[in-house]
Amino acid sequence: MADSNDPDDTPADRGGRLGTAGFIPAVVRSGRDAMSTEVALTVFRQMVRTRALEERGIKMSKSGEAYFWIGGPGEEAVNVCLGLQVNKGAGPAYDYLHLHYRNAGILLGMGMPMLDHVRQLAMTATDRHSMGRNFVGHYAMPEWNVVPVTSVIEVQMVMAPGTALMQKRHGGEGISIAVSGDAGTAEGDFESCLLWSSRPGNELPVLTVVTNNGYGISVTHDSQHAVKHIARRADPYGIRHETIDGNDPVVVWNAVARAMRYVRTQRKPFVLEAMVSRLHGHSSSSGAQRNWQEADCLALFEQKLIDGGVIDADQVAALREEAKAEADDAAVTVAGEPRPTPLDVPLGTYAPSAVDAVYPKDYTGLPQRRR
Amino acid sequence: MALHYGEEHLGVTDVFGEDVGPPLGGVFTATQGLKTAWNSPLDERGILGTAMGIAYAGGKPVCEIQFCDYAFNSIDLMKVAGNQRWCSAGAFAMPIVVMTPNGAGIRGSIYHSHSFESWASRLAGWKVVMPSNPLDAYGLMLAAIQDPNPVLVLLPKALMRVKGDQPIPGEPADSDDLGRMIDAPIGDRTDWRPNWPAVEEYIVPIGKAARVREGHSATVLTWGRLVPLCAKAADELAREFGHTYDVIDLRSIFPYDWDLISRSIEKTGRLLIANEDTEVTNFGEHLLRRAIDEHFYDLLVKPRTLMGKHLPGIGMNQVYEDNSVPQYPDVKAAMRDITAEPA
Ligand SMILES: Cc1ncc(C[n+]2csc(CCOP(=O)(O)OP(=O)(O)O)c2C)c(N)n1
């Protein structure tokens, strides 16, 4: 970039513009990667919202408004950059999402209101994902192809080739995105996904994203895995891969864009491994205390944007206030909402069936005598 | 033929599993000549998961686990498939069909003789059916395909290539003719195409048992491989002793036809439950519990069960199989016993 003391170097020359904070550069850079200021601010705002939502969730789990918290503080850069680039919609023309349980940032990035997350956390009957049945972050949204998140580690990996198969058959650029933690890749299902998406002549558009936080609950990654980078496990299958710093949104944004472009256009799999932090431990079961030793992607990005003149401290504070207010409002709203009733317990077990003599509509308890 | 009908008329998009596609067309040759059949990697969890993904994306998959003996490593995925709709508060359906050969009777040794129905009965959210003749297999498979929920079709191994008394609607009368039309030739079959008979829709509703023999002396509740044995014993015992039996072929393990079972117990006051799955936490024990809960005062004698022994497996020498799972003499003796006891 040109020296800013150069009298001929006007903002217009540099593609930048003047804002309230003074001169705003057109791009934010990290090494060879760049991101437009506009995208950077969008990513930053969504990261702030995601963090505020998670911090509200942790508080709710401690106050009794929620029972259990699990989530992704420390993974906001990856999740938000991914969510903002998803081609969202229903059916094989759009992307399918096979998610992990730390992906609030993906959904907020896609446009899900905070309230939809908080309702699940508070186990309300209004919880659109599961009617108060599932842990928080276990989304299910047919209109955006977000298939139900399941707590069983790694099962999402064996479903992704199925949606990807239908997408390949359908044509177009829809891809299946499967997100996994690092410890979970020890399950055979991770390997199954690599194998099924790389069958010779039948390669599938599966983008596997591994968020490597270095732990599976209490067990360190290095103590169990001899392969240095998980992404390298794609090598024997001839699958392309990349391992990136998941704490740098500029790097992540570009890596996700590259990986998506490849999978969308080549209709072949790709493995993206992002090294991330785990800022509040595994879940509320382990206390969810803040870990100050690990790098914080949000604080780092904030500093980078301030240093680069993209945003100033007041604007950051305002964004934070706004996000916190949104999360607080959601918590207040859900407090007054109905909880599931005993009548709701069996609902939605079966889809109506014209060929079932016992349960034509839904499950109604054990089979009974007809009157 | 059901799968052929399914892919032609009921929207089946994928029939897949190990050795399911050409050239073999299934280890029991049940998937030969199907246009949507394909071979999968040898990975049961992958098969289940891929079927689920296909269903999510609007397809209608019928996948096969080559033998139910190899379904155990994917039982948690079955659990997941069964709970997707409930977990998503009804937002996601899971219209998959899994078919797998079940039970003993083909001298299959330790790993081709397992029964799966008792395990499967615990998979809430699923429907589990087990035909005992070709027409029911056809009708239940079409029902399984049309049902928008996960359906497990357990096919008794011992009956897979047995000809039925009743033809499938549209099936040629001569089975040799049928064989010439749809069985792939031995050897090179690259250019072979099946000549499908014009089979018609025939549905056996899920949750409907069949009374295969009607009588008054006792109720015999059975399924799978033991159905023809119980029917044969009923015929012989009627001739020899004048006892008549309601022999009920359950056909649907879940949901089961409690209406038919309950009315029959009420009528006969005697109940024998016979199946070949192992005896500890056998699905028949659930039915026994319901019979006792709801018909304790209707029962004239103690209800009985005839089940496989609680053993680690079925050994290769025929001695093992004969002494592990109910055989014809056991069935006949148990049926004789229940009518012999004075009320
Ligand atoms: C199949 C299975 N085994 C064990 C568990 C219990 N469990 C929940 S989270 C977890 C650790 C997962 O670690 P990782 O895949 O690295 O994801 P992270 O939680 O670090 O994001 C374990 C063992 C589970 N949910 N599923």
XYZ file of C-alpha atoms and ligand atoms in Angstrom:
740
model
C 0.000 0.000 0.000
C 1.176 3.550 -0.737
C 2.541 5.669 2.084
C -0.276 7.796 3.496
C 1.992 10.864 3.773
C 2.281 10.957 0.013
C 0.450 14.203 -0.976
C -0.762 12.612 -4.191
C -2.196 9.635 -2.370
C -5.820 10.666 -1.937
C -8.357 8.270 -0.493
C -9.936 7.964 -3.930
C -6.610 6.780 -5.371
C -6.512 4.000 -2.864
C -10.141 3.072 -3.377
C -10.811 4.091 0.214
C -13.224 6.626 1.604
C -13.542 9.096 4.429
C -15.705 8.078 7.344
C -16.452 9.536 10.739
C -13.264 7.947 12.017
C -11.254 9.621 9.318
C -9.839 7.809 6.316
C -11.123 4.280 5.871
C -9.047 1.903 3.722
C -10.768 -0.153 1.049
C -9.345 -3.450 2.164
C -8.100 -5.240 5.233
C -5.131 -7.510 4.716
C -3.484 -10.516 6.301
C -0.422 -11.756 4.489
C -1.495 -12.532 0.938
C -5.184 -12.423 1.801
C -7.364 -9.356 1.626
C -10.943 -8.589 2.519
C -12.976 -5.524 1.549
C -13.686 -3.166 4.409
C -17.361 -3.625 3.873
C -17.082 -7.400 4.279
C -14.738 -6.959 7.238
C -17.269 -4.795 9.034
C -20.067 -7.233 8.290
C -17.984 -10.133 9.564
C -16.961 -8.169 12.632
C -20.525 -7.191 13.465
C -21.702 -10.803 13.158
C -18.791 -11.984 15.291
C -19.731 -9.464 17.964
C -23.350 -10.604 17.849
C -22.334 -14.258 18.066
C -20.106 -13.622 21.061
C -22.808 -11.629 22.808
C -25.261 -14.440 22.209
C -22.885 -17.061 23.595
C -22.063 -14.952 26.657
C -25.768 -14.475 27.307
C -26.219 -18.243 26.940
C -23.488 -19.009 29.467
C -25.128 -16.642 31.926
C -28.508 -18.255 31.371
C -27.040 -21.668 32.059
C -25.703 -20.389 35.356
C -28.838 -18.470 36.354
C -31.167 -21.388 35.780
C -32.940 -19.797 32.798
C -31.254 -22.531 30.786
C -30.111 -25.946 31.887
C -27.100 -26.602 29.697
C -24.818 -24.519 27.537
C -22.504 -25.554 24.747
C -21.305 -23.283 21.987
C -18.545 -21.704 19.986
C -16.795 -18.745 21.656
C -13.421 -18.798 19.949
C -14.786 -20.091 16.643
C -16.637 -16.968 15.569
C -14.258 -16.141 12.735
C -14.758 -19.500 11.063
C -18.453 -19.748 11.692
C -19.361 -16.250 10.610
C -17.195 -16.335 7.486
C -18.764 -19.646 6.562
C -22.334 -18.584 7.283
C -22.055 -15.404 5.269
C -20.935 -17.357 2.210
C -23.517 -20.133 2.332
C -25.920 -20.206 -0.574
C -29.014 -20.603 1.541
C -32.331 -22.061 0.486
C -34.306 -25.290 0.410
C -33.587 -28.278 -1.810
C -30.572 -29.580 -3.740
C -29.986 -26.339 -5.674
C -28.818 -24.799 -2.391
C -26.187 -25.725 0.165
C -26.859 -28.392 2.789
C -25.487 -27.864 6.278
C -24.449 -30.818 8.444
C -23.347 -28.983 11.532
C -21.466 -29.438 14.774
C -22.862 -28.043 18.041
C -20.759 -24.890 18.140
C -22.078 -23.189 15.021
C -24.241 -20.281 16.206
C -22.045 -17.967 14.138
C -22.950 -19.784 10.945
C -26.650 -19.356 11.555
C -26.405 -15.734 12.689
C -24.292 -15.076 9.621
C -27.037 -16.607 7.512
C -29.611 -14.355 9.115
C -31.195 -16.394 11.878
C -32.541 -14.145 14.648
C -30.905 -14.560 18.066
C -34.320 -15.379 19.461
C -34.370 -18.691 17.558
C -31.190 -19.723 19.340
C -32.265 -18.525 22.776
C -35.607 -20.331 22.581
C -33.817 -23.656 22.208
C -31.473 -22.732 25.047
C -34.483 -21.956 27.251
C -36.297 -25.144 26.153
C -39.499 -23.362 25.212
C -42.410 -24.810 23.242
C -41.733 -22.026 20.757
C -38.238 -23.413 20.027
C -38.521 -23.796 16.268
C -35.645 -26.262 16.031
C -36.801 -28.883 18.496
C -39.714 -27.698 20.673
C -37.475 -27.630 23.707
C -36.229 -31.155 23.094
C -32.618 -30.716 22.110
C -29.492 -29.056 23.490
C -28.797 -25.515 22.397
C -27.131 -25.127 19.016
C -28.851 -28.262 17.749
C -30.557 -26.480 14.903
C -32.992 -27.889 12.352
C -34.181 -25.579 9.578
C -35.643 -27.161 6.459
C -36.001 -23.819 4.654
C -32.211 -23.420 4.725
C -31.253 -27.091 4.404
C -29.901 -27.124 7.962
C -30.476 -30.787 8.784
C -30.978 -31.609 12.468
C -27.786 -31.325 14.491
C -27.239 -34.532 16.451
C -25.141 -34.819 19.596
C -23.694 -38.154 18.485
C -20.229 -37.126 17.406
C -19.473 -37.370 13.702
C -22.730 -38.880 12.396
C -23.232 -35.782 10.286
C -20.211 -36.851 8.247
C -21.927 -39.929 6.847
C -25.049 -37.986 5.872
C -23.227 -35.325 3.875
C -22.371 -37.651 0.948
C -26.108 -38.416 0.618
C -27.181 -34.802 0.200
C -24.148 -34.168 -2.012
C -25.101 -37.091 -4.250
C -28.522 -35.556 -4.824
C -26.915 -32.162 -5.462
C -24.536 -33.575 -8.037
C -27.417 -35.296 -9.773
C -29.511 -32.141 -9.637
C -26.844 -29.989 -11.270
C -26.014 -26.415 -10.293
C -23.631 -25.283 -7.593
C -25.200 -26.531 -4.365
C -22.712 -28.124 -1.981
C -22.900 -30.094 1.263
C -20.995 -28.542 4.135
C -20.094 -30.883 6.994
C -18.592 -29.360 10.127
C -16.703 -31.414 12.683
C -14.542 -30.948 15.738
C -11.011 -32.364 15.821
C -11.420 -35.212 18.305
C -14.467 -36.432 16.431
C -12.361 -37.147 13.367
C -11.140 -40.271 15.167
C -14.547 -41.795 14.473
C -14.788 -43.933 11.367
C -17.553 -41.656 10.108
C -14.957 -38.991 9.281
C -13.085 -41.463 7.117
C -16.369 -42.703 5.639
C -17.125 -39.188 4.468
C -13.760 -38.904 2.735
C -14.202 -42.285 1.102
C -17.801 -41.845 -0.038
C -17.158 -38.377 -1.437
C -14.138 -39.463 -3.475
C -15.338 -42.682 -5.150
C -13.599 -42.714 -8.539
C -15.946 -41.243 -11.120
C -18.508 -40.444 -8.435
C -16.806 -37.601 -6.583
C -19.185 -35.506 -4.535
C -19.403 -31.795 -3.668
C -18.729 -32.130 0.062
C -16.911 -29.365 1.922
C -15.652 -30.742 5.217
C -14.738 -28.087 7.746
C -12.817 -29.255 10.795
C -12.684 -26.745 13.632
C -9.595 -27.876 15.488
C -9.635 -26.463 19.012
C -7.045 -28.952 20.217
C -9.372 -30.775 22.594
C -12.036 -33.398 22.865
C -13.533 -32.416 26.233
C -10.401 -32.981 28.378
C -8.171 -34.935 26.019
C -5.595 -33.048 24.005
C -5.506 -33.634 20.307
C -1.778 -34.277 20.245
C -2.017 -37.087 22.772
C -4.225 -39.166 20.466
C -3.482 -38.155 16.877
C -0.150 -38.838 15.205
C -1.161 -37.067 12.007
C -0.081 -33.472 12.474
C -2.795 -31.841 10.417
C -6.161 -33.528 10.227
C -6.649 -32.129 6.743
C -3.731 -34.272 5.549
C -5.883 -37.315 6.072
C -7.555 -36.258 2.827
C -4.331 -36.943 0.911
C -4.691 -40.698 0.329
C -8.116 -40.073 -1.173
C -6.759 -37.467 -3.573
C -8.930 -34.855 -1.848
C -7.661 -31.283 -1.786
C -7.266 -29.656 1.574
C -5.940 -26.675 3.459
C -5.124 -25.963 7.103
C -5.591 -22.353 8.169
C -5.425 -19.988 11.122
C -9.045 -19.942 12.182
C -8.486 -16.947 14.416
C -7.933 -14.574 11.491
C -11.168 -13.720 9.673
C -9.299 -12.343 6.670
C -7.551 -15.661 6.179
C -10.696 -17.628 6.914
C -12.908 -15.615 4.605
C -10.595 -16.213 1.683
C -9.946 -19.844 2.432
C -13.672 -20.528 2.681
C -14.273 -18.657 -0.555
C -11.565 -20.647 -2.348
C -12.744 -23.955 -0.972
C -16.365 -23.219 -1.808
C -15.498 -22.101 -5.318
C -13.602 -25.340 -5.888
C -16.356 -27.582 -4.513
C -19.123 -25.656 -6.294
C -17.497 -25.670 -9.683
C -15.454 -28.886 -9.689
C -18.160 -30.911 -7.889
C -15.441 -32.566 -5.822
C -14.739 -32.709 -2.088
C -12.434 -30.436 -0.101
C -11.260 -30.523 3.511
C -10.664 -27.245 5.317
C -9.113 -27.427 8.761
C -9.248 -24.273 10.850
C -7.130 -23.969 13.997
C -9.412 -22.302 16.523
C -9.666 -21.518 20.226
C -12.001 -22.812 22.878
C -12.590 -19.815 25.083
C -15.106 -21.197 27.554
C -14.099 -24.840 27.866
C -16.172 -27.706 26.567
C -19.601 -26.781 27.929
C -21.438 -25.686 31.067
C -20.667 -29.164 32.425
C -17.035 -28.114 32.750
C -17.944 -24.730 34.198
C -17.746 -22.672 30.992
C -15.197 -20.353 32.637
C -13.353 -17.993 30.335
C -9.911 -19.261 29.345
C -7.645 -16.216 28.948
C -4.656 -18.211 27.719
C -5.986 -18.823 24.236
C -6.055 -16.371 21.359
C -9.371 -14.588 20.950
C -10.326 -14.143 17.308
C -12.744 -11.343 18.129
C -10.285 -9.293 20.181
C -7.605 -9.801 17.541
C -9.889 -8.708 14.734
C -11.112 -5.726 16.704
C -7.529 -4.580 17.221
C -6.732 -5.132 13.582
C -9.693 -3.068 12.453
C -8.878 -0.291 14.911
C -5.202 -0.307 13.936
C -6.189 -0.195 10.284
C -8.511 2.722 10.846
C -11.529 0.727 9.765
C -13.393 1.291 12.985
C -12.791 3.159 16.220
C -13.242 2.193 19.850
C -16.535 4.070 20.160
C -18.001 2.268 17.191
C -16.877 -1.054 18.628
C -18.496 -0.202 21.932
C -21.716 0.746 20.156
C -21.762 -2.531 18.206
C -21.181 -4.442 21.387
C -23.972 -2.627 23.202
C -26.324 -3.244 20.327
C -25.510 -6.969 20.263
C -25.802 -7.310 24.014
C -29.163 -5.545 23.986
C -30.389 -7.899 21.273
C -29.333 -10.946 23.300
C -30.796 -9.524 26.505
C -34.090 -8.780 24.754
C -34.215 -12.338 23.478
C -33.644 -13.678 26.985
C -36.439 -11.496 28.349
C -38.799 -12.557 25.560
C -38.278 -16.286 26.075
C -38.772 -15.974 29.825
C -42.451 -15.293 29.186
C -42.988 -17.921 26.516
C -44.842 -21.233 26.936
C -43.006 -24.406 27.842
C -43.834 -27.808 26.322
C -46.742 -29.641 27.947
C -47.101 -33.379 28.568
C -49.349 -33.512 25.504
C -46.442 -32.367 23.357
C -44.256 -35.321 24.309
C -45.061 -37.758 21.470
C -45.800 -35.109 18.819
C -43.912 -35.298 15.556
C -42.646 -38.852 15.949
C -44.175 -40.065 12.685
C -45.146 -38.305 9.496
C -48.729 -39.067 8.397
C -48.875 -42.276 6.383
C -51.633 -43.593 4.141
C -50.290 -47.142 4.460
C -50.071 -47.409 8.251
C -53.120 -48.977 9.882
C -52.051 -48.071 13.427
C -50.454 -44.641 13.144
C -52.040 -42.918 10.122
C -51.269 -39.487 11.578
C -48.618 -39.601 14.295
C -47.471 -41.741 17.175
C -50.158 -42.063 19.827
C -48.640 -44.464 22.348
C -48.546 -48.245 22.106
C -50.912 -49.893 19.606
C -54.419 -50.291 21.032
C -57.551 -52.227 20.197
C -59.818 -50.556 17.707
C -63.242 -49.721 19.099
C -40.217 -57.043 -8.278
C -41.399 -54.712 -5.519
C -38.305 -52.573 -6.033
C -38.912 -52.548 -9.773
C -42.457 -51.348 -9.112
C -41.049 -48.864 -6.608
C -38.625 -47.280 -9.027
C -41.147 -47.230 -11.881
C -44.177 -45.973 -9.965
C -43.353 -44.910 -6.428
C -40.420 -42.571 -6.886
C -37.598 -44.774 -5.596
C -34.421 -42.927 -6.596
C -31.703 -45.214 -5.258
C -31.442 -48.899 -4.444
C -27.981 -49.401 -3.025
C -25.750 -51.363 -0.734
C -22.889 -53.827 -0.898
C -23.108 -55.945 -4.109
C -26.582 -54.551 -4.764
C -25.821 -53.121 -8.217
C -24.602 -54.983 -11.294
C -23.089 -57.422 -11.949
C -24.284 -59.378 -8.897
C -27.590 -57.686 -8.052
C -27.591 -58.685 -4.408
C -26.275 -61.727 -2.579
C -29.809 -63.128 -2.792
C -30.142 -61.685 -6.366
C -33.102 -59.586 -5.247
C -31.861 -56.397 -6.886
C -30.863 -57.668 -10.324
C -31.806 -55.538 -13.296
C -33.002 -52.504 -11.337
C -32.232 -49.236 -13.078
C -31.497 -47.308 -9.885
C -29.374 -50.011 -8.221
C -25.752 -49.243 -7.409
C -22.876 -50.726 -5.476
C -21.723 -48.946 -2.355
C -18.495 -49.176 -0.403
C -18.399 -51.915 2.217
C -19.478 -49.540 4.958
C -22.804 -50.023 6.710
C -22.609 -46.709 8.547
C -21.914 -44.996 5.253
C -24.897 -46.778 3.722
C -27.259 -45.643 6.465
C -25.930 -42.097 6.530
C -25.998 -41.737 2.766
C -29.575 -42.979 2.688
C -30.462 -40.328 5.250
C -28.739 -37.637 3.197
C -30.524 -38.738 0.033
C -33.818 -38.550 1.886
C -33.028 -35.077 3.233
C -32.416 -33.880 -0.283
C -35.744 -35.179 -1.567
C -34.782 -38.665 -2.759
C -36.423 -41.964 -1.867
C -33.694 -44.465 -1.060
C -33.981 -48.178 -0.436
C -30.695 -49.362 0.979
C -29.561 -52.793 1.980
C -27.481 -54.093 4.841
C -26.202 -57.311 3.321
C -27.070 -59.384 6.411
C -28.686 -58.058 9.583
C -25.690 -59.614 11.353
C -23.776 -56.574 10.027
C -26.305 -53.949 11.065
C -25.004 -53.709 14.605
C -22.300 -51.174 13.823
C -24.929 -48.814 12.466
C -27.565 -49.209 15.139
C -26.884 -45.729 16.523
C -27.392 -44.259 13.055
C -30.685 -46.113 12.947
C -31.542 -44.487 16.226
C -30.650 -41.110 14.758
C -32.734 -41.783 11.631
C -35.657 -42.663 13.863
C -35.444 -39.495 15.890
C -34.796 -36.851 13.223
C -38.448 -35.962 12.844
C -39.148 -35.882 16.548
C -35.939 -33.992 17.361
C -36.765 -31.379 14.743
C -40.307 -30.967 16.101
C -41.723 -32.498 12.947
C -39.735 -30.342 10.527
C -37.765 -33.139 8.839
C -39.201 -36.404 7.557
C -36.953 -39.415 7.085
C -38.449 -41.482 4.232
C -35.867 -44.237 4.008
C -36.258 -47.977 3.593
C -33.598 -50.323 4.909
C -33.891 -53.949 3.924
C -31.842 -56.731 5.401
C -31.945 -60.526 5.561
C -32.841 -61.735 9.024
C -32.659 -64.851 11.182
C -31.342 -68.356 10.852
C -32.125 -71.347 8.677
C -29.591 -71.103 5.877
C -26.761 -72.809 7.771
C -25.165 -69.430 7.988
C -22.986 -70.082 10.999
C -22.191 -67.426 13.560
C -22.494 -64.325 11.404
C -25.321 -65.092 8.998
C -27.875 -66.333 11.507
C -28.665 -63.395 13.768
C -32.122 -62.043 14.297
C -32.563 -58.291 14.506
C -36.233 -57.715 15.247
C -35.901 -57.433 19.008
C -33.114 -54.877 18.666
C -35.100 -53.069 15.991
C -38.230 -52.951 18.125
C -36.423 -50.540 20.427
C -35.766 -48.041 17.620
C -38.530 -45.544 18.310
C -39.527 -43.579 15.246
C -39.049 -46.583 12.959
C -41.512 -49.028 11.558
C -40.306 -52.597 11.345
C -41.882 -55.229 9.123
C -41.080 -58.864 8.504
C -42.917 -60.751 5.735
C -43.094 -64.525 5.711
C -44.106 -65.106 2.081
C -43.389 -63.483 -1.296
C -46.749 -61.751 -1.656
C -46.443 -60.118 1.762
C -42.834 -59.239 0.979
C -44.076 -57.450 -2.131
C -46.950 -55.741 -0.336
C -44.917 -54.726 2.687
C -42.071 -53.437 0.540
C -44.483 -51.242 -1.407
C -45.939 -50.004 1.886
C -42.437 -49.362 3.221
C -41.624 -47.326 0.132
C -44.838 -45.311 0.375
C -44.518 -44.642 4.077
C -42.731 -41.323 4.681
C -41.002 -42.658 7.817
C -37.974 -44.908 8.218
C -39.026 -48.492 7.631
C -36.881 -51.547 8.263
C -37.810 -54.533 6.131
C -36.500 -57.733 7.688
C -36.469 -60.565 5.200
C -36.215 -64.050 6.729
C -33.100 -65.521 5.159
C -34.550 -69.012 5.117
C -37.576 -67.895 3.096
C -35.902 -65.595 0.597
C -36.003 -67.948 -2.337
C -39.126 -69.887 -1.382
C -42.035 -69.753 -3.812
C -45.303 -68.574 -2.286
C -48.795 -70.027 -2.618
C -50.217 -66.756 -3.813
C -48.755 -64.974 -6.830
C -47.867 -61.303 -6.857
C -50.456 -59.482 -9.015
C -49.053 -59.607 -12.558
C -46.514 -62.362 -11.806
C -46.341 -65.112 -14.481
C -47.889 -68.373 -13.269
C -44.797 -70.413 -14.165
C -41.813 -69.587 -11.990
C -39.442 -70.837 -14.695
C -40.908 -68.222 -17.017
C -40.321 -65.573 -14.382
C -36.767 -66.774 -13.893
C -36.076 -66.491 -17.619
C -37.482 -62.954 -17.581
C -35.744 -61.404 -14.582
C -32.869 -63.598 -13.421
C -29.540 -62.503 -14.812
C -27.663 -65.200 -16.759
C -24.663 -66.929 -15.209
C -21.390 -65.463 -16.483
C -21.074 -62.275 -18.504
C -24.176 -60.145 -18.107
C -23.004 -56.832 -19.485
C -25.642 -56.685 -22.209
C -28.392 -58.416 -20.278
C -31.580 -56.492 -19.557
C -34.472 -57.880 -17.527
C -37.901 -58.290 -19.081
C -40.085 -57.217 -16.186
C -43.605 -58.653 -15.911
C -46.284 -55.978 -15.603
C -46.706 -56.277 -11.828
C -49.390 -54.241 -10.144
C -49.687 -52.264 -6.953
C -50.459 -54.391 -3.931
C -50.105 -52.947 -0.467
C -49.966 -54.781 2.823
C -50.664 -52.003 5.321
C -48.092 -51.547 8.053
C -49.484 -52.636 11.409
C -51.799 -55.314 9.994
C -51.156 -58.909 11.038
C -52.495 -61.866 9.067
C -54.416 -64.763 10.548
C -52.921 -67.586 8.492
C -54.928 -70.345 10.257
C -58.173 -69.852 12.115
C -59.107 -71.863 15.177
C -60.349 -71.925 18.754
C -57.960 -74.013 20.832
C -55.088 -71.530 21.158
C -53.510 -68.409 19.711
C -50.081 -68.834 18.166
C -48.414 -65.488 17.636
C -45.391 -65.718 15.365
C -43.399 -64.037 12.606
C -40.724 -64.617 10.018
C -39.230 -68.073 9.487
C -41.493 -69.764 12.019
C -44.765 -68.761 10.323
C -44.872 -71.625 7.803
C -43.762 -74.029 10.544
C -46.581 -72.936 12.852
C -49.103 -73.174 10.015
C -47.928 -76.666 9.142
C -48.086 -77.752 12.791
C -51.603 -76.299 13.072
C -52.689 -78.403 10.107
C -51.118 -81.565 11.501
C -52.417 -81.027 15.041
C -55.903 -80.439 13.689
C -55.738 -83.770 11.894
C -54.092 -85.645 14.744
C -55.879 -84.196 17.785
C -58.662 -82.053 16.484
C -57.112 -78.889 17.963
C -57.509 -75.746 15.943
C -55.304 -72.666 16.206
C -55.406 -69.001 15.414
C -51.969 -68.736 13.836
C -51.162 -65.050 13.574
C -48.364 -63.871 11.314
C -47.466 -60.559 12.928
C -45.944 -59.158 9.681
C -45.352 -55.775 11.366
C -43.135 -55.905 14.411
C -43.811 -52.240 15.056
C -46.430 -51.006 15.019
C -48.008 -54.365 15.783
C -51.623 -55.319 15.307
C -52.752 -55.372 18.925
C -56.356 -55.400 17.805
C -56.097 -58.795 16.133
C -53.837 -60.253 18.835
C -56.015 -59.085 21.686
C -59.259 -60.350 20.160
C -57.701 -63.719 19.465
C -56.399 -64.119 23.027
C -59.840 -63.197 24.306
C -61.332 -65.896 22.123
C -58.911 -68.753 22.820
C -57.607 -67.993 26.315
C -54.328 -69.646 25.394
C -51.260 -67.919 23.988
C -48.018 -69.174 22.527
C -45.530 -66.639 21.196
C -42.958 -68.204 18.874
C -39.979 -66.600 17.185
C -36.321 -67.357 16.622
C -34.672 -64.300 18.153
C -32.736 -64.899 21.373
C -34.787 -65.198 24.533
C -33.468 -62.440 26.810
C -35.335 -59.206 26.129
C -36.986 -60.793 23.139
C -39.674 -58.719 21.439
C -42.113 -61.529 22.211
C -41.620 -60.721 25.882
C -43.107 -57.294 25.296
C -46.168 -58.869 23.701
C -46.336 -61.316 26.584
C -46.290 -58.433 29.043
C -49.173 -56.761 27.241
C -51.089 -60.027 27.096
C -50.720 -60.436 30.845
C -51.512 -56.790 31.589
C -54.643 -56.766 29.498
C -55.787 -60.396 29.414
C -54.734 -61.873 32.736
C -58.288 -62.905 33.532
C -58.962 -64.163 30.004
C -56.059 -66.597 30.033
C -57.016 -70.200 30.784
C -53.458 -71.507 31.106
C -50.103 -69.856 31.521
C -48.992 -68.156 28.337
C -45.846 -69.547 26.744
C -42.959 -68.476 24.608
C -40.776 -70.426 22.211
C -37.635 -68.522 21.367
C -33.999 -68.857 20.382
C -31.538 -69.637 23.139
C -29.459 -66.897 24.713
C -26.184 -67.903 23.070
C -23.288 -65.961 21.549
C -24.062 -67.368 18.138
C -25.250 -70.255 16.043
C -22.490 -72.732 15.236
C -21.729 -74.158 11.823
C -22.386 -77.827 12.526
C -26.126 -78.421 12.110
C -26.232 -79.686 15.695
C -25.759 -76.108 16.829
C -28.542 -74.620 14.773
C -30.944 -77.446 15.625
C -30.357 -76.791 19.295
C -30.251 -73.000 19.271
C -33.331 -71.799 17.412
C -36.783 -73.421 17.277
C -37.129 -76.194 14.709
C -40.288 -77.803 13.435
C -40.533 -80.481 16.175
C -40.113 -77.771 18.839
C -42.856 -75.698 17.292
C -45.220 -78.627 17.053
C -44.501 -79.757 20.613
C -45.058 -76.273 22.022
C -48.336 -75.935 20.155
C -49.425 -79.373 21.329
C -48.479 -78.503 24.928
C -50.503 -75.364 25.152
C -53.671 -77.102 24.134
C -52.921 -80.178 26.269
C -52.820 -78.351 29.591
C -56.189 -78.519 31.348
C -57.772 -75.136 31.974
C -20.144 -40.778 19.542
C -19.953 -39.925 20.741
N -19.043 -40.252 21.669
C -18.866 -39.458 22.735
C -19.613 -38.326 22.903
C -19.395 -37.428 24.112
N -18.730 -36.190 23.651
C -19.417 -35.054 23.438
S -18.460 -33.835 22.824
C -17.088 -34.812 22.851
C -15.758 -34.245 22.397
C -15.793 -33.816 20.967
O -14.578 -33.207 20.649
P -14.335 -32.542 19.227
O -14.816 -33.427 18.137
O -12.933 -32.106 19.150
O -15.314 -31.299 19.232
P -15.274 -30.051 20.222
O -16.231 -30.355 21.334
O -13.880 -29.867 20.696
O -15.749 -28.927 19.382
C -17.389 -36.062 23.359
C -16.407 -37.143 23.563
C -20.567 -38.027 21.915
N -21.356 -36.946 21.993
N -20.716 -38.829 20.839
